[in-house]
């Protein structure tokens, strides 16, 4: 929609104050309250559900213990009552995030993207075309989803947190993505460097075998005047190796937990007396450690399975990655968003082509490098040359743009 009259008066005034006199409004909207920051809302509800289940099981277990062993009434079942009440009240209370969504406004103008509100109701975030060259879209059934425009890593001296900003929980997310992409395309670019391999792929596109679901997703993503140059899936075992390296600590963790459980379980079973639940409670510790270890060791195999639902592609207009392992996630990189491309080759001409700028965050585990791109692909040097043809630098850096300064001063 483009009529701000549908917004509350307070939000109308804030949006009009953020607009320049010569700025034309292209689209304005608000998040869908029940879908706004859905992952955080889901995690919060999961905590309340866990409290409810723990409280209920504790009460039922305490009563069963009393009845089965003919014990006098004790206060053990009452310990679960606060958990039960906390879970029930938490699930019935109105969501803080749904209330926050009422004071959030997203707008696309002829010059920039404007985000009003969020964690701080007075926040204004502004994005000009130079800052819209890399976009991540998550699309759910029904056409709603999220558009991530910025990822920020904050270090607090001990650990780091990742903050993601953009349009969250909006209807018609694919159409809005198209409007932002059109705005990003207005950025003046310097001439690119031609590569013969790119021209050859235009004549005969280099497209590997793809599952039908990914072919459909790729076809739906293409604009009418856009041509496919290259497309391929990652090597599944590269994801498995990456996951095993990341979870290597939990191999030792799981073995230790397994040995500990194996020693403690028989001993506690032999010493348990009727009505004595202390050994059972003590055994829950090693079992919990074992469950945590198994969960983490399963993740590499989950990553390998997810790799079968990923496709990387290069077109005449951009590079993109589609992940269909869950909600459809599409990351797009316009020509100016490819200037940070970095090739990390491996064995047999396979490797990673990282497309996002490096973000080094120092924590206890050392320097962490979080970047997306074409991960685990074959013929990575060939793909690097195709990206080299497509990427273009802006005519002048964003720090020389006086409008960029004025935007961030707000």
XYZ file of C-alpha atoms in Angstrom:
410
model
C 0.000 0.000 0.000
C 1.083 3.623 -0.491
C -1.560 5.485 1.532
C -0.264 6.389 4.975
C -3.806 7.312 6.064
C -4.314 3.687 7.132
C -1.667 4.174 9.833
C -2.406 5.547 13.297
C -1.958 9.326 13.518
C 1.179 9.017 15.651
C 2.875 6.799 13.059
C 1.710 9.040 10.201
C 3.445 12.005 11.808
C 6.656 10.058 12.396
C 6.799 8.822 8.799
C 6.060 12.254 7.332
C 8.811 13.750 9.498
C 11.297 11.215 8.085
C 10.410 11.982 4.442
C 12.157 14.682 2.419
C 10.075 17.224 0.458
C 11.080 15.720 -2.911
C 10.804 12.082 -1.787
C 8.050 9.950 -3.291
C 6.450 7.151 -1.277
C 6.377 3.830 -3.181
C 5.182 1.395 -0.517
C 4.325 1.502 3.179
C 3.245 -1.277 5.498
C 3.330 -2.803 8.955
C 4.252 -6.293 10.143
C 1.592 -8.954 10.655
C 1.368 -8.998 14.456
C 1.185 -12.796 14.869
C 4.162 -13.300 12.522
C 6.378 -10.461 13.769
C 9.723 -11.815 15.030
C 8.122 -15.233 14.964
C 11.241 -17.153 15.942
C 11.699 -15.132 19.133
C 7.996 -15.482 19.944
C 8.238 -19.241 19.359
C 11.275 -19.541 21.650
C 9.461 -17.608 24.375
C 6.371 -19.817 24.107
C 8.597 -22.903 24.175
C 9.941 -21.800 27.568
C 6.407 -21.461 28.952
C 5.380 -24.842 27.525
C 8.452 -26.438 29.127
C 7.538 -24.859 32.480
C 3.983 -26.180 32.191
C 5.124 -29.726 31.298
C 7.755 -29.833 34.056
C 5.241 -28.618 36.635
C 2.597 -31.096 35.490
C 4.984 -34.066 35.441
C 6.377 -33.144 38.847
C 2.899 -32.974 40.391
C 1.742 -36.240 38.776
C 4.994 -38.000 39.692
C 4.817 -36.798 43.279
C 1.204 -37.961 43.680
C 1.979 -41.329 42.034
C 4.945 -41.828 44.360
C 2.744 -41.156 47.390
C 0.016 -43.567 46.256
C 2.252 -46.392 45.026
C 4.391 -46.541 48.143
C 1.608 -45.827 50.637
C 3.384 -42.777 51.992
C 1.830 -40.088 54.108
C 1.032 -36.802 52.448
C 4.106 -34.702 51.748
C 4.817 -31.407 50.095
C 6.875 -32.800 47.171
C 4.068 -32.476 44.558
C 3.530 -28.829 45.548
C 6.982 -27.917 44.204
C 5.596 -28.290 40.671
C 2.701 -25.853 41.227
C 4.719 -22.616 40.591
C 6.059 -24.083 37.333
C 2.565 -25.110 36.245
C 1.048 -21.711 37.042
C 3.958 -19.841 35.421
C 3.561 -21.838 32.212
C -0.228 -21.353 32.066
C -0.072 -17.614 32.767
C 2.787 -17.135 30.286
C 0.879 -18.868 27.477
C -2.321 -16.925 28.163
C -0.682 -13.485 28.464
C -0.646 -11.236 25.363
C 2.671 -11.349 23.513
C 5.020 -8.402 24.051
C 6.198 -8.793 20.455
C 2.664 -8.552 19.055
C 2.201 -5.304 20.973
C 5.542 -4.025 19.649
C 4.454 -4.760 16.051
C 1.655 -2.163 16.331
C 4.273 0.625 16.535
C 6.484 -0.544 13.648
C 6.275 0.945 10.135
C 8.198 -0.009 6.998
C 8.386 2.260 3.958
C 10.017 2.255 0.525
C 10.488 5.596 -1.165
C 12.023 6.743 -4.426
C 15.376 7.157 -2.634
C 15.652 4.751 0.297
C 14.082 2.237 2.674
C 12.829 3.498 6.040
C 12.267 1.351 9.143
C 10.498 2.995 12.077
C 10.277 1.373 15.507
C 11.448 -1.999 16.787
C 13.046 -2.786 20.150
C 13.223 0.980 20.704
C 10.004 2.677 19.467
C 11.954 5.853 18.620
C 14.479 4.092 16.365
C 14.762 5.102 12.703
C 16.882 2.983 10.349
C 17.513 4.225 6.813
C 18.972 2.330 3.853
C 20.035 3.898 0.564
C 20.675 1.858 -2.621
C 24.347 1.288 -1.743
C 23.223 -0.487 1.434
C 20.638 -2.687 -0.348
C 22.954 -4.760 -2.517
C 22.667 -7.886 -0.343
C 19.214 -9.003 0.797
C 17.972 -12.158 2.475
C 14.319 -13.160 2.015
C 12.516 -15.818 4.044
C 9.147 -16.774 2.553
C 6.507 -18.855 4.314
C 3.315 -20.465 3.053
C 0.779 -17.738 2.358
C 3.359 -15.327 0.943
C 4.378 -13.616 4.188
C 7.957 -13.507 5.399
C 11.016 -11.479 6.376
C 13.443 -9.306 4.432
C 16.829 -8.945 6.165
C 18.671 -5.808 5.036
C 21.465 -5.638 7.619
C 23.324 -8.043 9.907
C 25.285 -6.579 12.788
C 27.626 -8.347 15.241
C 28.071 -6.777 18.684
C 30.928 -7.762 20.996
C 30.443 -7.133 24.714
C 33.953 -8.083 25.850
C 33.080 -11.710 26.543
C 30.849 -12.973 23.753
C 28.970 -11.617 20.789
C 25.376 -11.266 19.679
C 24.074 -11.093 16.139
C 21.375 -8.521 15.385
C 19.442 -8.648 12.127
C 17.422 -5.701 10.859
C 14.880 -5.461 8.097
C 11.200 -5.901 7.323
C 9.888 -8.666 9.562
C 6.605 -10.535 9.205
C 5.274 -8.635 6.181
C 2.620 -9.786 3.691
C 3.565 -10.201 0.021
C 7.261 -10.440 0.869
C 8.300 -11.419 -2.681
C 6.672 -8.318 -4.192
C 8.266 -6.040 -1.581
C 11.637 -7.673 -2.295
C 11.160 -6.770 -5.957
C 10.497 -3.125 -5.067
C 13.662 -2.956 -2.937
C 15.699 -4.661 -5.663
C 14.455 -2.047 -8.159
C 15.564 0.699 -5.764
C 18.971 -0.972 -5.312
C 19.384 -1.095 -9.100
C 19.367 2.726 -9.246
C 22.878 2.802 -7.730
C 25.353 4.151 -10.345
C 28.010 1.528 -11.099
C 31.433 1.605 -12.721
C 31.969 -0.565 -15.829
C 32.638 -4.234 -15.089
C 35.521 -6.411 -16.254
C 34.451 -8.736 -19.104
C 35.344 -12.425 -18.885
C 35.194 -14.812 -21.827
C 33.863 -17.631 -19.624
C 30.785 -15.535 -18.793
C 30.053 -14.973 -22.470
C 30.386 -18.705 -23.160
C 27.934 -19.508 -20.360
C 25.472 -17.027 -21.834
C 25.468 -19.060 -25.027
C 25.397 -22.427 -23.233
C 24.330 -22.010 -19.579
C 26.314 -24.159 -17.152
C 23.488 -25.757 -15.170
C 23.992 -28.930 -13.159
C 21.284 -31.499 -12.361
C 18.732 -30.037 -9.948
C 15.736 -31.519 -8.094
C 12.355 -30.483 -9.464
C 11.571 -28.404 -6.340
C 14.725 -26.318 -6.760
C 14.193 -25.894 -10.506
C 10.724 -24.509 -9.785
C 12.039 -22.169 -7.076
C 14.786 -20.906 -9.387
C 12.379 -20.378 -12.262
C 9.955 -18.453 -10.020
C 12.800 -16.205 -8.835
C 13.903 -15.141 -12.306
C 12.731 -11.781 -13.711
C 11.361 -11.728 -17.300
C 14.523 -10.067 -18.673
C 16.925 -12.151 -16.543
C 18.938 -15.059 -17.962
C 20.509 -17.921 -16.052
C 24.273 -18.295 -16.507
C 25.289 -20.919 -13.947
C 23.529 -23.038 -11.319
C 24.667 -25.929 -9.145
C 24.158 -27.554 -5.763
C 26.811 -27.734 -3.037
C 28.729 -30.950 -2.401
C 26.798 -32.588 0.493
C 29.895 -34.097 2.143
C 31.468 -30.639 2.383
C 28.617 -29.609 4.681
C 29.088 -32.807 6.704
C 32.819 -32.134 7.183
C 32.141 -28.510 8.095
C 29.627 -29.613 10.715
C 31.902 -32.281 12.206
C 34.695 -29.747 12.610
C 32.322 -27.288 14.299
C 30.958 -29.966 16.667
C 34.242 -31.820 17.322
C 34.170 -30.873 21.017
C 30.942 -32.832 21.477
C 32.535 -36.083 20.289
C 34.569 -36.165 23.514
C 31.586 -34.762 25.445
C 29.299 -37.588 24.260
C 31.828 -40.359 24.930
C 32.418 -39.063 28.467
C 28.649 -38.815 29.114
C 28.109 -42.342 27.770
C 30.791 -43.827 30.027
C 29.519 -41.875 33.035
C 25.933 -43.039 32.447
C 27.075 -46.627 31.956
C 28.877 -46.642 35.322
C 26.225 -44.789 37.328
C 23.042 -46.490 36.107
C 23.748 -50.056 37.414
C 25.118 -48.772 40.715
C 22.108 -46.553 41.366
C 19.660 -49.261 40.329
C 21.198 -51.644 42.880
C 21.105 -49.128 45.749
C 17.644 -47.675 45.129
C 15.206 -48.219 48.018
C 11.395 -48.044 47.733
C 10.298 -44.419 47.727
C 13.846 -43.073 47.311
C 14.017 -40.842 44.205
C 17.426 -39.294 44.920
C 19.412 -41.806 42.785
C 16.998 -41.295 39.891
C 17.385 -37.520 40.125
C 21.186 -37.858 40.186
C 21.093 -40.047 37.089
C 19.219 -37.327 35.199
C 22.450 -35.259 35.057
C 24.511 -37.722 32.974
C 21.474 -38.512 30.821
C 21.010 -34.804 30.116
C 24.690 -34.463 29.163
C 24.349 -37.493 26.889
C 21.267 -36.030 25.211
C 23.070 -32.714 24.609
C 26.026 -34.535 23.041
C 23.842 -36.668 20.759
C 21.897 -33.595 19.687
C 25.067 -31.735 18.670
C 26.536 -34.744 16.879
C 23.350 -35.046 14.847
C 23.719 -31.502 13.492
C 26.440 -32.300 10.875
C 24.197 -34.995 9.356
C 21.306 -32.537 9.407
C 23.519 -30.035 7.550
C 24.376 -32.657 4.926
C 20.688 -33.360 4.380
C 19.966 -29.617 4.143
C 22.651 -29.258 1.432
C 20.470 -31.394 -0.872
C 17.861 -28.602 -0.783
C 20.255 -25.735 -1.649
C 21.070 -24.291 -5.064
C 23.537 -21.548 -5.952
C 23.019 -19.565 -9.148
C 24.426 -16.704 -11.212
C 22.245 -14.749 -13.628
C 22.850 -11.802 -15.904
C 21.741 -9.467 -13.084
C 22.853 -11.002 -9.773
C 24.072 -13.981 -7.772
C 21.671 -15.833 -5.527
C 21.324 -18.780 -3.169
C 18.047 -20.608 -2.549
C 17.565 -22.861 0.474
C 14.369 -24.931 0.362
C 15.096 -27.182 3.358
C 12.460 -25.329 5.394
C 10.776 -21.987 4.700
C 12.120 -20.768 1.366
C 15.222 -18.651 2.075
C 16.666 -16.642 -0.823
C 19.844 -14.568 -0.538
C 20.453 -12.198 -3.445
C 23.614 -10.282 -4.300
C 23.404 -7.398 -6.783
C 26.592 -6.450 -8.743
C 27.760 -3.944 -6.110
C 27.161 -6.550 -3.408
C 29.758 -8.874 -4.954
C 32.819 -6.663 -4.495
C 33.793 -8.571 -1.331
C 33.813 -11.984 -3.061
C 36.617 -14.154 -1.696
C 37.539 -17.586 -3.049
C 38.755 -20.262 -0.632
C 39.791 -23.241 -2.724
C 40.054 -26.803 -1.495
C 40.994 -30.131 -2.981
C 39.981 -31.122 -6.525
C 39.042 -27.518 -7.427
C 36.233 -27.488 -4.852
C 35.804 -24.901 -2.118
C 33.875 -21.860 -0.932
C 33.161 -18.588 -2.671
C 32.323 -16.169 0.147
C 30.229 -13.249 -1.058
C 29.562 -11.245 2.099
C 32.133 -8.959 3.739
C 34.168 -10.391 6.588
C 32.903 -9.794 10.115
C 35.575 -10.655 12.676
C 34.258 -11.033 16.190
C 36.717 -11.755 18.994
C 35.412 -14.110 21.683
C 36.837 -16.777 23.958
C 37.109 -19.153 21.020
C 39.174 -16.672 18.988
C 38.316 -14.906 15.744
C 35.065 -16.027 14.192
C 34.340 -15.405 10.539
C 30.650 -15.392 9.662
C 30.012 -15.075 5.957
C 27.487 -16.457 3.497
C 28.013 -17.281 -0.140
C 28.482 -20.271 -2.421
C 29.687 -22.858 0.104
C 31.032 -26.289 -0.824
C 30.856 -25.935 -4.622
C 32.778 -27.708 -7.359
C 34.934 -25.827 -9.915
C 35.126 -22.878 -7.533
C 37.731 -20.995 -9.629
C 35.478 -21.115 -12.676
C 32.587 -19.706 -10.618
C 34.909 -17.017 -9.238
C 35.598 -15.833 -12.808
C 31.839 -15.659 -13.514
C 31.347 -13.559 -10.373
C 34.286 -11.383 -11.447
C 32.442 -10.513 -14.642
C 29.202 -9.687 -12.830
C 30.497 -7.589 -9.929
C 30.654 -3.814 -10.271
C 31.794 -1.183 -7.813
C 29.687 1.938 -7.147
C 30.773 5.051 -9.021
C 31.820 6.586 -5.723
C 32.113 5.035 -2.253
C 29.206 5.470 0.119
C 31.338 7.452 2.599
C 31.569 10.243 0.001
C 27.807 10.449 -0.312
C 26.570 13.423 1.722
C 23.056 11.958 1.751
C 24.407 8.833 3.440
C 25.782 11.061 6.185
C 22.506 12.918 6.620
C 20.552 9.638 6.772
C 22.696 8.186 9.533
C 22.616 11.446 11.473
C 18.929 10.794 12.039
